[in-house]
Amino acid sequence: MKTLYCNADVLLRNDERYGVLKNAFVGVENDRFCYVGTEMPQEPYDRKSDMHGKLIMPGLYNCHTHAPMVLLRGVGSGLPLDKWLFEAVFPIEDKLTPELISAGSDLAIAEMIAGGTVSFSDMYFFPAKTIESVLNAGMKANISRPVQAFKPGDPGAQTRIRESIELYDAYHKAGNGRILVDFCIHAEYTCNEETVAQYAALCKERSGNMHIHLSETEKEHEECKAKYGKTPARWFYDLGAFDSRTFAAHCVTLEDDDMQLLKEKNVSIVHNPTSNLKLGSGFAPITKYLQMGFNVALGTDGAASNNNLNMFEEMHLAGIIHNGYEKNATAMNADTVLTMATENGAVLQGREMCGRIEVGYHADFIAVDLDRPHLIPQLDLPALLVYSAGAEDVCLTVCDGKELYKNGEFHTIDFEKVRFEVNHAVKQLYCN
């Protein structure tokens, strides 16, 4: 199948800056871009789609979330992280079943697709159910089964490790590579040294990706130092967790020596501005990470700490909070934020030839309706996308050349069924 998207403005990356092709054409053959230009291509296409008044841009990558937590949207609002987890979240999570995870995954995926996300990195329970939902919906995802072991000798640790390995063996590169299975250590404060060392070695043996929470709060960071005499970053480093391709969420309270450890191991960092602000965790020094050459991507975190999966909101916050915090209007810019939300996310997930509108790349893209009051005039389109646009402006989401969402309609999801199943799930969780 060959489709030609006609008369669109197209966002293209050139070195560190973005430019826009006006009234351009984007050709898609099967799962790849086959043409990008301002002249009508001469070769025939099976279908043409008029995109006048629309901007085509790379799809967004949500690089840290817990998708089924949409079922906990709003739980524990107003609590700090430790109380939020142990008093509000964990008791609800104890009630989760595979069926409830399916319902939550379907809702989260619908929310992300409608908001322009083409791929996400997830750690949560019953991950095979989330994988099924991703495969059915047609998007991409890096999925992991988080390993936790609160005490040395925890008998559940071996079960979680086994489940993680089985997930990798069963689903890695499923759906023509749309599914990638990652390894995952939840966090320092939810694991022990014996388990981390064993699991990190297994990840390295399989050349896997490692997904972790790291130094999300000052309390977590200082308690680790008091317990082990070292920071969480040094703790993970010494146990071999960074010996594989690793990406770390949050990194709010890293010390200078920690940053050098992560840089040595080429660890990617996921910035979660909404979650960090809502939970009062603080401001990750993202501009410093960028200056040091880290690959920095964006994530929403789970909907219980956000309370949505809106990547445009993450771009907006990432683009402004550091300017205010540093009292420097040039600390961040729209081009940097767009790269964090697109190409940097593809790099973090290990997805080659993804994250750009370019011939030969995977046809993962979205279209934004520019004919909205808050998107007029279009004097600086990169800035418009970061500071003005919202998830509600997305009118088309395409993954591997397949249209998943267009003009408010889902093409691969029965949203009424999803709504029904989620309502049933909420009753099971909160009314029993």
XYZ file of C-alpha atoms in Angstrom:
432
model
C 0.000 0.000 0.000
C 1.310 3.429 -1.001
C -0.285 6.574 0.422
C 0.534 10.164 -0.467
C -0.235 12.873 2.088
C -0.646 16.093 0.131
C -0.459 19.860 0.779
C 0.812 19.603 4.365
C 3.374 21.618 6.257
C 6.069 19.144 7.316
C 8.382 19.473 10.323
C 11.927 18.370 9.447
C 15.025 18.267 11.627
C 18.247 19.682 10.232
C 21.149 19.278 12.626
C 20.001 20.896 15.896
C 17.185 22.975 14.435
C 13.811 22.293 12.890
C 12.562 23.653 9.616
C 9.206 23.441 7.897
C 8.428 22.449 4.317
C 5.358 24.375 3.185
C 2.653 22.755 1.021
C 4.666 19.563 0.884
C 4.028 15.922 0.063
C 4.825 12.892 2.231
C 4.785 9.462 0.645
C 4.413 6.250 2.649
C 4.990 2.765 1.264
C 4.092 -0.029 3.658
C 5.838 0.925 6.935
C 8.364 3.477 5.613
C 8.556 6.992 4.263
C 9.292 6.805 0.549
C 9.046 10.487 -0.394
C 9.273 13.902 1.286
C 9.291 17.034 -0.850
C 7.494 20.069 -2.234
C 6.966 18.649 -5.731
C 4.216 16.177 -6.556
C 5.969 12.808 -7.000
C 5.591 11.206 -10.419
C 5.175 7.598 -9.312
C 1.632 6.303 -8.722
C 0.059 5.977 -5.249
C -2.836 3.764 -4.163
C -4.376 6.526 -2.080
C -4.049 10.266 -1.643
C -5.001 12.223 1.468
C -5.376 16.003 1.438
C -3.665 17.525 4.500
C -4.208 21.210 3.770
C -4.051 23.210 6.997
C -2.275 20.381 8.823
C 1.274 20.007 10.099
C 2.914 16.594 9.783
C 5.554 15.930 12.442
C 7.275 12.880 13.993
C 5.178 10.884 16.441
C 5.852 11.345 20.151
C 7.672 8.906 22.463
C 6.461 8.570 26.050
C 9.601 7.073 27.574
C 8.474 6.440 31.124
C 4.999 5.503 32.200
C 2.882 2.877 33.924
C 0.045 2.684 31.416
C -2.578 0.671 33.352
C -2.366 3.221 36.173
C -5.010 5.207 34.324
C -7.278 3.112 36.557
C -5.743 5.009 39.500
C -6.049 8.437 37.914
C -6.199 10.918 40.798
C -5.584 8.437 43.624
C -3.642 9.964 46.504
C -3.498 13.484 45.120
C -1.744 15.832 47.540
C 0.555 13.235 49.093
C 4.380 13.138 48.852
C 5.886 10.233 46.928
C 6.530 7.844 49.809
C 3.061 8.247 51.353
C 1.460 8.338 47.905
C 3.000 4.932 47.094
C 2.617 3.082 50.364
C -0.674 4.546 51.625
C -2.618 5.223 48.418
C -1.234 3.330 45.432
C 0.042 -0.013 46.715
C -3.256 -0.969 48.449
C -5.167 -0.445 45.181
C -2.528 -2.267 43.147
C -2.942 -5.316 45.402
C -6.424 -5.699 43.868
C -5.287 -5.638 40.246
C -5.927 -8.697 38.053
C -4.909 -9.498 34.467
C -8.392 -8.521 33.280
C -8.187 -5.141 34.995
C -4.726 -4.570 33.520
C -6.161 -5.225 30.041
C -8.876 -2.629 30.576
C -6.393 -0.068 31.889
C -3.935 -0.726 29.084
C -6.627 -0.280 26.427
C -7.702 3.052 27.913
C -4.119 4.304 28.244
C -3.294 3.330 24.680
C -6.388 5.100 23.371
C -5.412 8.228 25.299
C -1.869 8.124 23.978
C -2.819 7.457 20.359
C -5.366 10.294 20.384
C -2.668 12.593 21.765
C -0.019 11.771 19.185
C 2.094 9.179 21.003
C 3.339 6.386 18.724
C 5.495 4.495 21.250
C 5.854 4.248 25.023
C 8.125 2.628 27.630
C 6.178 0.882 30.359
C 6.832 -0.927 33.617
C 3.894 -2.533 35.380
C 2.195 -5.752 36.468
C 0.900 -8.471 34.102
C 2.834 -6.946 31.189
C 1.747 -9.613 28.702
C -1.733 -8.087 28.882
C -0.346 -4.666 28.001
C 1.584 -6.221 25.117
C -1.633 -7.748 23.776
C -3.300 -4.348 23.913
C -0.378 -2.700 22.086
C -0.357 -5.329 19.360
C -4.100 -5.006 18.840
C -3.938 -1.209 18.710
C -1.041 -1.098 16.237
C 1.341 1.189 18.144
C 4.830 0.510 19.510
C 6.036 -0.047 23.055
C 8.964 -1.125 25.203
C 7.384 -3.262 27.919
C 8.927 -4.651 31.086
C 7.984 -6.658 34.141
C 9.469 -4.687 37.082
C 11.553 -6.636 39.552
C 11.102 -5.804 43.226
C 12.544 -7.507 46.306
C 11.962 -5.526 49.449
C 14.030 -7.795 51.712
C 17.082 -10.046 51.209
C 15.920 -13.569 50.475
C 12.495 -12.383 49.347
C 11.016 -15.551 47.748
C 9.008 -13.435 45.343
C 12.166 -12.009 43.777
C 12.985 -15.194 41.872
C 9.413 -15.407 40.625
C 9.594 -11.835 39.303
C 12.943 -12.465 37.647
C 11.624 -15.634 36.019
C 8.535 -13.798 34.767
C 10.706 -11.032 33.326
C 12.911 -13.500 31.426
C 9.879 -15.437 30.172
C 8.328 -12.203 28.928
C 11.528 -11.349 27.053
C 11.778 -14.781 25.467
C 8.113 -14.824 24.441
C 7.550 -11.292 23.134
C 10.802 -9.472 22.344
C 10.511 -8.071 18.805
C 6.915 -9.282 18.446
C 4.618 -7.527 15.987
C 7.388 -7.071 13.405
C 9.516 -5.349 16.017
C 6.821 -3.043 17.379
C 7.205 -4.710 20.785
C 10.562 -4.564 22.521
C 10.816 -6.193 25.945
C 13.036 -4.404 28.461
C 14.458 -5.503 31.784
C 13.398 -3.423 34.774
C 14.535 -2.858 38.338
C 11.816 -0.780 39.949
C 14.070 1.287 42.235
C 16.780 1.089 44.882
C 14.268 1.445 47.714
C 12.153 -1.467 46.454
C 14.997 -3.911 45.796
C 18.021 -5.482 47.461
C 21.628 -5.891 46.403
C 21.536 -9.637 45.826
C 18.556 -9.421 43.480
C 19.863 -6.414 41.553
C 23.253 -8.015 40.926
C 21.711 -11.285 39.731
C 19.145 -9.609 37.506
C 21.624 -7.097 36.048
C 23.863 -9.983 34.995
C 20.944 -11.681 33.229
C 20.121 -8.462 31.399
C 23.721 -8.122 30.227
C 23.781 -11.742 29.020
C 20.825 -11.021 26.738
C 22.037 -7.553 25.646
C 18.798 -6.170 27.031
C 17.642 -2.645 27.886
C 17.375 -1.754 31.582
C 14.601 0.604 32.799
C 14.830 2.028 36.349
C 13.614 4.782 38.653
C 16.587 6.776 39.920
C 16.904 9.480 42.601
C 13.353 10.702 42.148
C 13.270 12.507 45.505
C 15.743 13.921 47.986
C 14.320 11.643 50.690
C 14.919 8.513 48.609
C 18.404 9.718 47.709
C 19.499 10.540 51.275
C 18.000 7.375 52.785
C 20.049 5.290 50.360
C 23.217 7.114 51.432
C 22.362 6.518 55.082
C 21.675 2.826 54.471
C 24.546 1.905 52.133
C 26.993 4.784 52.420
C 26.527 5.537 48.730
C 24.065 7.261 46.426
C 21.453 5.280 44.452
C 23.455 5.873 41.254
C 26.650 4.504 42.807
C 24.647 1.593 44.295
C 23.258 0.633 40.869
C 26.646 1.194 39.221
C 28.477 -1.069 41.679
C 25.882 -3.831 41.226
C 26.210 -3.808 37.423
C 22.802 -2.351 36.587
C 24.371 0.178 34.205
C 26.433 -2.433 32.353
C 23.546 -2.833 29.911
C 21.874 -0.154 27.803
C 20.046 1.705 30.587
C 17.529 4.493 30.848
C 16.724 6.110 34.162
C 13.532 7.964 34.983
C 13.480 11.203 37.013
C 17.135 11.758 38.115
C 16.013 14.779 40.140
C 18.671 14.646 42.859
C 21.786 13.273 41.174
C 25.087 14.530 42.537
C 27.989 15.549 40.304
C 29.772 12.220 40.819
C 26.530 10.404 39.945
C 26.328 12.273 36.667
C 29.836 11.169 35.770
C 28.938 7.544 36.504
C 25.889 7.709 34.259
C 27.831 9.489 31.533
C 30.539 6.830 31.656
C 27.908 4.132 31.065
C 25.974 6.166 28.462
C 22.760 6.030 30.489
C 19.778 7.882 28.980
C 17.668 10.107 31.232
C 13.878 10.472 31.140
C 12.501 13.837 32.252
C 9.048 13.686 33.898
C 8.202 17.317 34.651
C 4.493 16.970 35.481
C 4.940 14.055 37.873
C 7.930 15.667 39.586
C 5.994 18.896 40.102
C 2.770 17.248 41.274
C 4.553 15.044 43.822
C 6.788 17.899 44.945
C 9.923 15.994 43.968
C 11.731 19.016 42.578
C 13.424 20.049 39.346
C 15.739 17.686 37.511
C 18.778 19.646 36.223
C 17.927 18.879 32.619
C 19.898 21.729 31.076
C 23.028 20.443 32.803
C 22.353 16.920 31.531
C 21.978 18.246 28.002
C 25.176 20.284 28.265
C 26.984 17.125 29.397
C 25.788 15.308 26.293
C 23.218 12.978 27.841
C 20.458 11.569 25.670
C 17.404 13.079 27.423
C 13.853 12.017 26.557
C 10.424 12.820 27.997
C 7.829 10.769 29.850
C 4.509 11.338 31.553
C 4.959 8.802 34.368
C 1.708 7.072 35.355
C -1.667 8.776 35.286
C -1.906 8.506 39.080
C 0.941 10.983 39.443
C 0.324 13.170 36.417
C -2.871 12.817 35.927
C -2.779 12.228 32.163
C -0.621 10.786 29.386
C -0.404 14.035 27.441
C 3.027 14.430 25.875
C 2.247 17.932 24.610
C 1.837 18.952 28.234
C 5.237 17.421 29.053
C 6.807 19.346 26.167
C 5.213 22.565 27.346
C 6.444 22.177 30.923
C 9.904 21.008 29.881
C 10.137 24.074 27.692
C 9.330 26.618 30.403
C 10.063 25.409 33.945
C 13.840 25.386 33.553
C 13.837 28.925 32.192
C 11.957 30.066 35.265
C 13.964 28.015 37.731
C 17.282 29.166 36.279
C 16.011 32.708 35.607
C 17.301 32.377 32.064
C 14.919 32.693 29.110
C 17.360 30.792 26.904
C 17.945 27.808 29.194
C 15.631 25.666 27.050
C 14.284 26.082 23.542
C 11.572 24.536 21.394
C 13.959 22.662 19.098
C 15.608 20.881 22.014
C 12.267 19.916 23.548
C 10.909 18.569 20.249
C 14.004 16.403 19.853
C 13.598 15.094 23.405
C 10.004 14.101 22.648
C 10.752 12.416 19.318
C 14.185 11.311 18.128
C 15.778 11.075 21.574
C 12.934 8.806 22.618
C 13.533 6.527 19.646
C 17.245 6.365 20.509
C 16.458 5.563 24.148
C 14.115 2.727 23.159
C 16.644 1.257 20.764
C 14.539 1.895 17.663
C 16.680 2.493 14.609
C 15.428 4.633 11.719
C 12.670 6.124 13.859
C 11.858 9.596 15.176
C 12.208 11.677 11.992
C 10.258 12.476 8.849
C 12.852 11.203 6.387
C 12.915 8.783 3.457
C 13.766 5.289 4.681
C 12.625 5.931 8.245
C 9.659 4.157 9.801
C 6.441 6.002 8.962
C 5.557 6.957 12.548
C 4.030 10.407 12.431
C 1.176 12.605 13.508
C -0.688 15.553 12.070
C -1.657 18.651 14.026
C -4.647 20.735 12.914
C -3.303 24.254 12.562
C -6.750 25.738 11.992
C -7.330 26.347 15.702
C -7.613 29.781 17.344
C -4.638 29.167 19.637
C -2.449 28.070 16.703
C -2.881 31.226 14.626
C -0.690 32.918 13.391
C 1.997 30.357 12.554
C 5.078 32.562 12.810
C 7.323 29.946 14.455
C 6.000 26.403 14.118
C 8.459 24.644 16.485
C 7.617 27.177 19.201
C 3.916 26.836 18.386
C 4.065 23.077 18.958
C 5.846 23.363 22.311
C 4.189 26.442 23.810
C 0.731 26.550 22.201
C -0.405 23.172 20.873
C -2.139 20.477 22.880
C -3.002 16.809 22.555
C -6.495 17.804 21.434
C -4.996 19.329 18.282
C -3.810 15.962 16.967
C -5.983 14.902 14.035
C -3.990 11.938 12.713
C -1.720 9.304 14.279
C 0.160 6.857 12.064
C 2.454 4.046 13.219
C 4.485 1.983 10.759
C 2.388 3.460 7.977
C -0.946 2.404 9.484
C -3.519 5.047 10.428
C -4.553 4.395 14.027
C -6.553 7.567 14.663
C -8.024 10.204 12.386
C -10.289 13.179 13.043
C -11.496 11.897 16.394
C -12.067 8.299 15.296
C -10.047 5.281 16.376
C -9.321 2.845 13.550
C -7.972 -0.029 15.654
C -9.752 0.436 18.984
C -13.423 -0.026 19.903
C -13.545 2.862 22.324
C -17.097 2.200 23.512
C -16.014 -1.292 24.525
C -12.959 0.164 26.270
C -15.136 2.643 28.163
C -17.497 -0.146 29.285
C -14.654 -2.368 30.489
C -12.972 0.481 32.355
C -16.213 1.390 34.144
C -16.506 -2.234 35.218
C -12.861 -2.223 36.378
C -13.384 0.911 38.466
C -16.342 -0.693 40.226
C -14.226 -3.740 41.055
C -11.386 -1.630 42.432
C -13.286 0.979 44.402
C -16.777 -0.318 45.138
C -16.011 -3.703 46.685
